[in-house]
XYZ file of C-alpha atoms in Angstrom:
405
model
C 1.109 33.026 5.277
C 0.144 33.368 8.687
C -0.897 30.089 10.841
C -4.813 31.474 11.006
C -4.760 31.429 6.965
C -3.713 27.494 6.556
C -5.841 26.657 9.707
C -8.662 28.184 7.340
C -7.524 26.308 4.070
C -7.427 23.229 6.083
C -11.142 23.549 7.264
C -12.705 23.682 3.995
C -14.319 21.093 3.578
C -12.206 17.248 2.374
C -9.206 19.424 2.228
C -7.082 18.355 5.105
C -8.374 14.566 4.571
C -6.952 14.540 0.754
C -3.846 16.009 2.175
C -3.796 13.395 4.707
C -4.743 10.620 2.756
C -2.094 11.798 -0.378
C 0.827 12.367 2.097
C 0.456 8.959 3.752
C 0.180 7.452 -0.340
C 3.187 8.745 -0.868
C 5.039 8.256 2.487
C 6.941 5.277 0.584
C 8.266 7.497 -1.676
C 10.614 8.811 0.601
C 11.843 5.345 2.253
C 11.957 3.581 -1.327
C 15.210 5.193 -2.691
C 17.280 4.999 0.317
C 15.568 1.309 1.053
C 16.873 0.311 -2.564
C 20.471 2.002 -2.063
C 21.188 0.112 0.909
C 19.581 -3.047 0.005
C 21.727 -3.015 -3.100
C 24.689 -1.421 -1.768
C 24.619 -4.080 0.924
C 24.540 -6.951 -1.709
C 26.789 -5.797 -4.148
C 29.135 -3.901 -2.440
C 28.990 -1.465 -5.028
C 27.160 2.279 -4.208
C 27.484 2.256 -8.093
C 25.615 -0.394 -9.250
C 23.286 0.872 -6.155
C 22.850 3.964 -8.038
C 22.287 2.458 -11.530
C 19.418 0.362 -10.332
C 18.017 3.907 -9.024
C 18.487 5.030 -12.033
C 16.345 2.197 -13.455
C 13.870 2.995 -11.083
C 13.521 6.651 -11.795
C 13.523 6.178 -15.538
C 10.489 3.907 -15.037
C 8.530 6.184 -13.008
C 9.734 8.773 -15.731
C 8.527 6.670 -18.596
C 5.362 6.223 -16.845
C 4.709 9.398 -15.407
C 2.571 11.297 -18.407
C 1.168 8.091 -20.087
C -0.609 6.880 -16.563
C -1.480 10.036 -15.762
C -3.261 10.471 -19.053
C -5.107 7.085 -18.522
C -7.067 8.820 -15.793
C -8.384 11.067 -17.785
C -9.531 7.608 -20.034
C -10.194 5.425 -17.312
C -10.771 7.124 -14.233
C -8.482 7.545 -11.311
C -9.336 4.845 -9.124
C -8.784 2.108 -12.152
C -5.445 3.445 -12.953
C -4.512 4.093 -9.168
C -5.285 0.693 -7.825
C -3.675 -1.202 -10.954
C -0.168 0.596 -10.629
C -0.682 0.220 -7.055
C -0.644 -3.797 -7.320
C 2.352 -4.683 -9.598
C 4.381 -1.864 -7.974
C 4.039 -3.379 -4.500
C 4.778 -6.831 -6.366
C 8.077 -5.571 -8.014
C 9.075 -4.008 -4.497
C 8.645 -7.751 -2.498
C 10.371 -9.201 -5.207
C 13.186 -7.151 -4.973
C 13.407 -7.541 -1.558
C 13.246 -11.767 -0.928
C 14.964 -13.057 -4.355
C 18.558 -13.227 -4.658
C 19.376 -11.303 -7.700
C 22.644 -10.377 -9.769
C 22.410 -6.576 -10.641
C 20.823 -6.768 -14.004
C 18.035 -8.911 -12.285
C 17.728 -5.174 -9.557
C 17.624 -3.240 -12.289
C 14.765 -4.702 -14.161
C 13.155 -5.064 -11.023
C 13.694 -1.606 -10.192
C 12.365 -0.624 -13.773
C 8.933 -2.560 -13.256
C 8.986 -0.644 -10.019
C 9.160 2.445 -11.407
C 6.629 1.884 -14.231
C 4.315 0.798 -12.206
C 4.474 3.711 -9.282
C 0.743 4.348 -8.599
C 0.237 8.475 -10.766
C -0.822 10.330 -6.640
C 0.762 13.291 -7.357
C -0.888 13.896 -10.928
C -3.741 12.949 -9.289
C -3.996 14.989 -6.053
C -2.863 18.122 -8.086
C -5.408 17.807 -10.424
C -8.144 16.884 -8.025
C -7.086 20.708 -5.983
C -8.454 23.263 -7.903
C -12.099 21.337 -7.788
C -11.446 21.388 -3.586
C -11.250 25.167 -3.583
C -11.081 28.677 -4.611
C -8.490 30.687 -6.850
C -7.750 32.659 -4.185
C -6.941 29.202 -2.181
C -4.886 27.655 -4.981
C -1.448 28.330 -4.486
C -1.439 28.599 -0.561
C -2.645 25.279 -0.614
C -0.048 24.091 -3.184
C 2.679 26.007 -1.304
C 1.030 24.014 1.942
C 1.189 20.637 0.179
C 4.353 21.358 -0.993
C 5.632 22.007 2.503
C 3.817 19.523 4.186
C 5.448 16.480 1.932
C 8.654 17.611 3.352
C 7.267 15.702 6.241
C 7.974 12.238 4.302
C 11.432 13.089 3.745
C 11.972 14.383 7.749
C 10.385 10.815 9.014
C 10.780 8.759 5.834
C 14.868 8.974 5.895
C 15.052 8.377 9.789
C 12.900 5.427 9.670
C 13.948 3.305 6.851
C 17.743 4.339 7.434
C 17.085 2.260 11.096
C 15.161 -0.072 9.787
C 17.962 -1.134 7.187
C 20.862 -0.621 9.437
C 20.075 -2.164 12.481
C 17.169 -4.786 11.626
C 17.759 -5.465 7.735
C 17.772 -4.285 4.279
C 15.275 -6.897 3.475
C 13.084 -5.437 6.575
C 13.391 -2.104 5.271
C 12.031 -2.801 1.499
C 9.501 -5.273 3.133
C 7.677 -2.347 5.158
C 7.930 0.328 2.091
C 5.607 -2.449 0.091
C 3.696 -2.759 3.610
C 2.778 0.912 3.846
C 2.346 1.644 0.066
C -0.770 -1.269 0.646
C -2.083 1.006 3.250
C -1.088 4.452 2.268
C -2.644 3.683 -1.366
C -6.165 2.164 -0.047
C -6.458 5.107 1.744
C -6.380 7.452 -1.092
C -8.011 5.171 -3.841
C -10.827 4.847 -0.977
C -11.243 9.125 -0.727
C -14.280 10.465 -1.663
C -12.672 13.015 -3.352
C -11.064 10.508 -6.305
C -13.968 8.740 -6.516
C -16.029 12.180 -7.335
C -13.264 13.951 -9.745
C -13.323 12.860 -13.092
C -10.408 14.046 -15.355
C -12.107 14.915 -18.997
C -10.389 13.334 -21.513
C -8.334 15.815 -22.994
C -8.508 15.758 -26.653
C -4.781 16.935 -27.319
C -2.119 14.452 -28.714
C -0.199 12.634 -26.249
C 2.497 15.437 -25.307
C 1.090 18.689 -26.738
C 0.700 19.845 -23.185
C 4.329 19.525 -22.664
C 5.267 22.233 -25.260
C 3.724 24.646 -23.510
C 6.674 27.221 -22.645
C 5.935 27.380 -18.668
C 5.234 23.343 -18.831
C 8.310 22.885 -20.460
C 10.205 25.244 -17.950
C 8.184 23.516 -14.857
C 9.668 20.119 -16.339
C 13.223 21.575 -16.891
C 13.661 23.348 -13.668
C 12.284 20.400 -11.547
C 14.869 18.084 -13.525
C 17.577 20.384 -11.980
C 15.951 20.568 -8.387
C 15.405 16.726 -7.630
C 18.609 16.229 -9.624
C 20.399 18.481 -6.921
C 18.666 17.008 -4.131
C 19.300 13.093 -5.562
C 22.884 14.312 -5.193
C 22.426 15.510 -1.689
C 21.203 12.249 -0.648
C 23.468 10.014 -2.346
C 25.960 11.837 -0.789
C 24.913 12.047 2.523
C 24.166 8.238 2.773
C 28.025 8.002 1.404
C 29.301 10.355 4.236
C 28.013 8.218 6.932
C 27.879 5.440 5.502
C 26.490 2.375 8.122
C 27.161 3.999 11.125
C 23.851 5.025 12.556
C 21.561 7.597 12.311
C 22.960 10.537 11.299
C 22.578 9.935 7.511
C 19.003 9.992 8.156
C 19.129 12.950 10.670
C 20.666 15.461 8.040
C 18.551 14.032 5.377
C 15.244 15.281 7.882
C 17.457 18.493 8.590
C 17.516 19.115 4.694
C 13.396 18.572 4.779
C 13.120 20.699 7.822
C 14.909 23.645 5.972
C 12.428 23.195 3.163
C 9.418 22.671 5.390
C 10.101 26.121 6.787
C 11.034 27.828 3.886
C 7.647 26.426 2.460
C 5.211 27.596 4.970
C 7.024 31.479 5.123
C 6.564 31.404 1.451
C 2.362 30.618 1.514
C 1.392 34.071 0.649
C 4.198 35.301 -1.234
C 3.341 36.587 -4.840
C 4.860 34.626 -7.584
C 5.957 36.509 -10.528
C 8.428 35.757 -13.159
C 11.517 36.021 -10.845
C 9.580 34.138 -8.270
C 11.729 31.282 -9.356
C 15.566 32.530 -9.593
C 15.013 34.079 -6.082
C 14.098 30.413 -4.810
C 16.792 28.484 -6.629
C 19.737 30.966 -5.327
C 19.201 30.059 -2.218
C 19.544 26.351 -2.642
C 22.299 26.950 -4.646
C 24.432 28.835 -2.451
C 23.384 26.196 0.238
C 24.467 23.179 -1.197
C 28.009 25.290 -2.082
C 28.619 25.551 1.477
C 28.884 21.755 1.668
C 31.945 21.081 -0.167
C 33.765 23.042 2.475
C 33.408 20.447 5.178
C 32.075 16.881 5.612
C 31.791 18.043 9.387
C 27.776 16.400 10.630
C 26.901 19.781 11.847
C 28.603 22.091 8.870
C 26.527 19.786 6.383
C 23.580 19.760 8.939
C 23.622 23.815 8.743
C 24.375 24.177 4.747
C 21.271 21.866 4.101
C 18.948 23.613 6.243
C 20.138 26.813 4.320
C 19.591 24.651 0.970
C 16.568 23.339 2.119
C 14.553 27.122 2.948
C 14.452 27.088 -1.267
C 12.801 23.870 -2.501
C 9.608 23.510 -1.215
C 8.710 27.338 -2.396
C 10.314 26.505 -6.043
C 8.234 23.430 -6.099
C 5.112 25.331 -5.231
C 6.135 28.048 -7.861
C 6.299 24.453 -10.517
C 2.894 23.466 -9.598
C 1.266 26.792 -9.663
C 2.557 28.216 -13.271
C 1.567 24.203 -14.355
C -2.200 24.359 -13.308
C -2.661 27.877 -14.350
C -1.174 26.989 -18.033
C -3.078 24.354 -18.837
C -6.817 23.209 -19.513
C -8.161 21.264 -16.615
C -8.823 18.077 -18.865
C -4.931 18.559 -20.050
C -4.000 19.073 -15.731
C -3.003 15.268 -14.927
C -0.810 15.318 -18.147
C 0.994 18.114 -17.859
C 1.674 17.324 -13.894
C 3.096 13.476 -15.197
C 5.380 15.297 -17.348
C 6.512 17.519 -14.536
C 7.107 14.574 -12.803
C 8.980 13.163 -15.148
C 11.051 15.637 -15.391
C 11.672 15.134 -11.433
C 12.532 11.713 -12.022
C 14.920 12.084 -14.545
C 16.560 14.336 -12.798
C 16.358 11.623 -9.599
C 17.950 9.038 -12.261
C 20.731 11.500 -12.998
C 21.990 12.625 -9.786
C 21.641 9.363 -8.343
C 23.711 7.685 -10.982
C 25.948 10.592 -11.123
C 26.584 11.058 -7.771
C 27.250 7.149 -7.115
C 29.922 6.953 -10.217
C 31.485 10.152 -8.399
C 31.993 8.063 -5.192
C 33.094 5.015 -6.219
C 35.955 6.829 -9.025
C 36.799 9.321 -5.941
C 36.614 7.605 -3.321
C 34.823 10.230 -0.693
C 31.603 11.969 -0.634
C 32.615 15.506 -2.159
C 31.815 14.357 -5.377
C 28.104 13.875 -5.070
C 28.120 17.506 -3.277
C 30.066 19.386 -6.251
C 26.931 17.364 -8.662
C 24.523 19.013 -6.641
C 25.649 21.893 -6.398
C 26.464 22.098 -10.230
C 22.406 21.070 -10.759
C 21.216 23.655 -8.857
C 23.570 26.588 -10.256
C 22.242 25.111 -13.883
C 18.744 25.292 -12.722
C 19.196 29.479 -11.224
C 20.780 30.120 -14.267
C 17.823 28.766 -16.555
C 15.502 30.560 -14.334
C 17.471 33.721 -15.223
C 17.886 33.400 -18.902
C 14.347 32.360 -19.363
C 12.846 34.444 -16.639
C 10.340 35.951 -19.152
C 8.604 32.603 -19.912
C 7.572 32.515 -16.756
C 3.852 33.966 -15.594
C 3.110 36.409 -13.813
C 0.564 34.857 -11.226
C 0.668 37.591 -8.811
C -2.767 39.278 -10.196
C -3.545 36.467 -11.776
C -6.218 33.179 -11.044
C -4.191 30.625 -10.949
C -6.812 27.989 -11.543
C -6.604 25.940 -14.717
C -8.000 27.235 -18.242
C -11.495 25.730 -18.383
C -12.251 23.414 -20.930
C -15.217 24.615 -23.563
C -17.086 23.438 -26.252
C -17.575 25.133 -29.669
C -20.992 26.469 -29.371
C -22.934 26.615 -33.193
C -25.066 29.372 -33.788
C -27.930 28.911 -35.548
C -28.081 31.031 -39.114
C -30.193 34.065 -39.186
């Protein structure tokens, strides 16, 4: 999509303030994980007890994920939001200023998770009310792209932060800016004037929709591989300095890129395969050398495939689903991401600690993403066709009764 076509996107009308306002929401998102690993890693000793108390933290959000979302359809967004947004930041000080054995992380990390404020479901469901179908999946291709920004400037910052001020520093100012970040969304005029319909579905119908299920499959595989990645990066470098934090951003970059060339690019049912191969044969190329510049390159090759596989997720979600069934159906997807975060992150810490080195959490990551192209080959026909399609949600309708003649 050319640079005239988002500049257009991004003037209509609250558009570039949601994005804004979301991205900044969520900023913590991509300090948390490596705040907690070093934190924990730094008390312990252990990278994997670090990774088991991500693992608690993941499963929480997972747990959470579709049930909080669905409250917003009950509630309203703003109730929900600023409720998770409260005991989250409490669970995060906590963890942060009490000395605390590992089971003591863990359940901390769980009530962390848990309570981790719904944004995404939210923001994805508030999009298609922000524009047209002809709008909806450059813009989620754009937002895709454009969160790659928290995890260029998220790693680099928190990976200083903790490493040459404190670990305790570091987890102090993700609860700072999740305060901030989540005010400023809660406070949007656009949450305030969506209201999610309450969908009138069972709690998890929405999830056994084929291309739901698939969204919530393949996304398990893709954060799974990129858990790995970090893990394993972090590992490599270990306390050194920066350069952790700088491949980490390189990884984003790729995946930044390879979002905004992929704006106006059909998506039809191979859409998906095409996208994971290249992460897949990227994240191969890193078990050949541990080299900062050989990983730096075979992550920026990775990287060109996730943000336009996560934009192909959130487009064949929306235009599956009703629009009072949206928030669900994106907390599943979620939680599908989050497991997926649990698993590579406990994976990939086990790996180190029984190996030794770092080339263990690279072979798991590579082994989630060749899982995840080969799923998108197998089941390449459950995918929809979107490329003449409206991707907007199904609208929700009402029986109408006729009266008898």
């Amino acid at each position: 999509m050319a640079a005239s076509g988002y500049r257009e996107l991004l003037r209509t009308p609250g558009v570039g303030r949601i994005i804004a306002a979301q991205l900044t929401a969520r900023f913590p998102s991509g300090m948390a994980s490596l705040a907690i690993l070093l934190h924990v890693e730094h008390t312990t000793g252990s990278y994997g007890a670090a990774g088991l108390v991500l693992a608690a933290t993941s499963v929480g959000q997972a747990v959470a994920g579709p049930v909080t979302s669905r409250w917003m359809g009950r509630w309203g967004m703003r109730r929900v939001l600023t409720l998770t947004l409260l005991i989250c930041v409490l669970a995060v000080t906590t963890l942060a200023l009490a000395p605390l054995h590992l089971a003591g992380y863990m359940a901390l990390g769980l009530i962390a998770g848990l309570s981790t404020p719904p944004v995404q479901a939210a923001v994805r469901t508030i999009y298609p009310k922000m524009v047209n179908s002809s709008q909806l999946t450059p813009l989620f291709s754009l937002d895709a792209s454009l969160q790659e920004i928290i995890w260029i400037v998220a790693p680099v910052v928190i990976t200083f932060v903790s490493t040459q001020v404190g670990t305790v520093q570091g987890l102090l100012l993700v609860a700072t800016i999740q305060v901030l970040g989540g005010a400023w969304f809660i406070l949007s005029r656009e949450v305030g004037r969506v209201r999610i319909p309450r969908s009138r579905r069972g709690f998890g119908a929405v999830v056994l929709k084929p291309p739901v299920m698939l969204a919530t499959v393949i996304g398990f595989l893709l954060i799974g591989a990129c858990a790995s990645v970090e893990v394993g990066v972090v590992a490599t470098f270990d306390h050194g300095g920066l350069e952790a934090g700088l491949v980490l951003a390189v990884f984003s970059v790729g995946s930044l890129a390879g979002g905004l060339a992929s704006g106006r690019v059909p998506i039809g049912p191979w859409a998906m395969a095409r996208r994971f191969a290249i992460v897949t044969v990227g994240l191969a190329l890193t078990m050949i050398s541990l080299n900062v510049f050989w990983l730096g390159g075979s992550l920026l090759l990775a990287g060109l495939g996730v943000a336009p596989a996560l934009a192909v997720l959130f487009a064949i979600t929306t235009a599956s689903v009703k629009f009072s069934e949206s928030a669900e159906a994106f907390g599943w997807v979620g939680t599908g991401q989050l497991i997926g975060a649990a698993a590579g992150s406990a994976t990939a810490g086990v790996l180190i600690d029984q190996t030794g080195g770092a080339q263990g959490a690279y072979l798991a990551a590579t082994l989630f993403a060749a899982v995840g192209l080969l799923v998108s080959i197998v089941f390449v026909r459950a995918f929809p066709d979107l490329r003449d399609r409206d991707p907007s949600p199904i609208p929700d309708t009402e029986p109408v009764i006729l009266p008898s003649s």
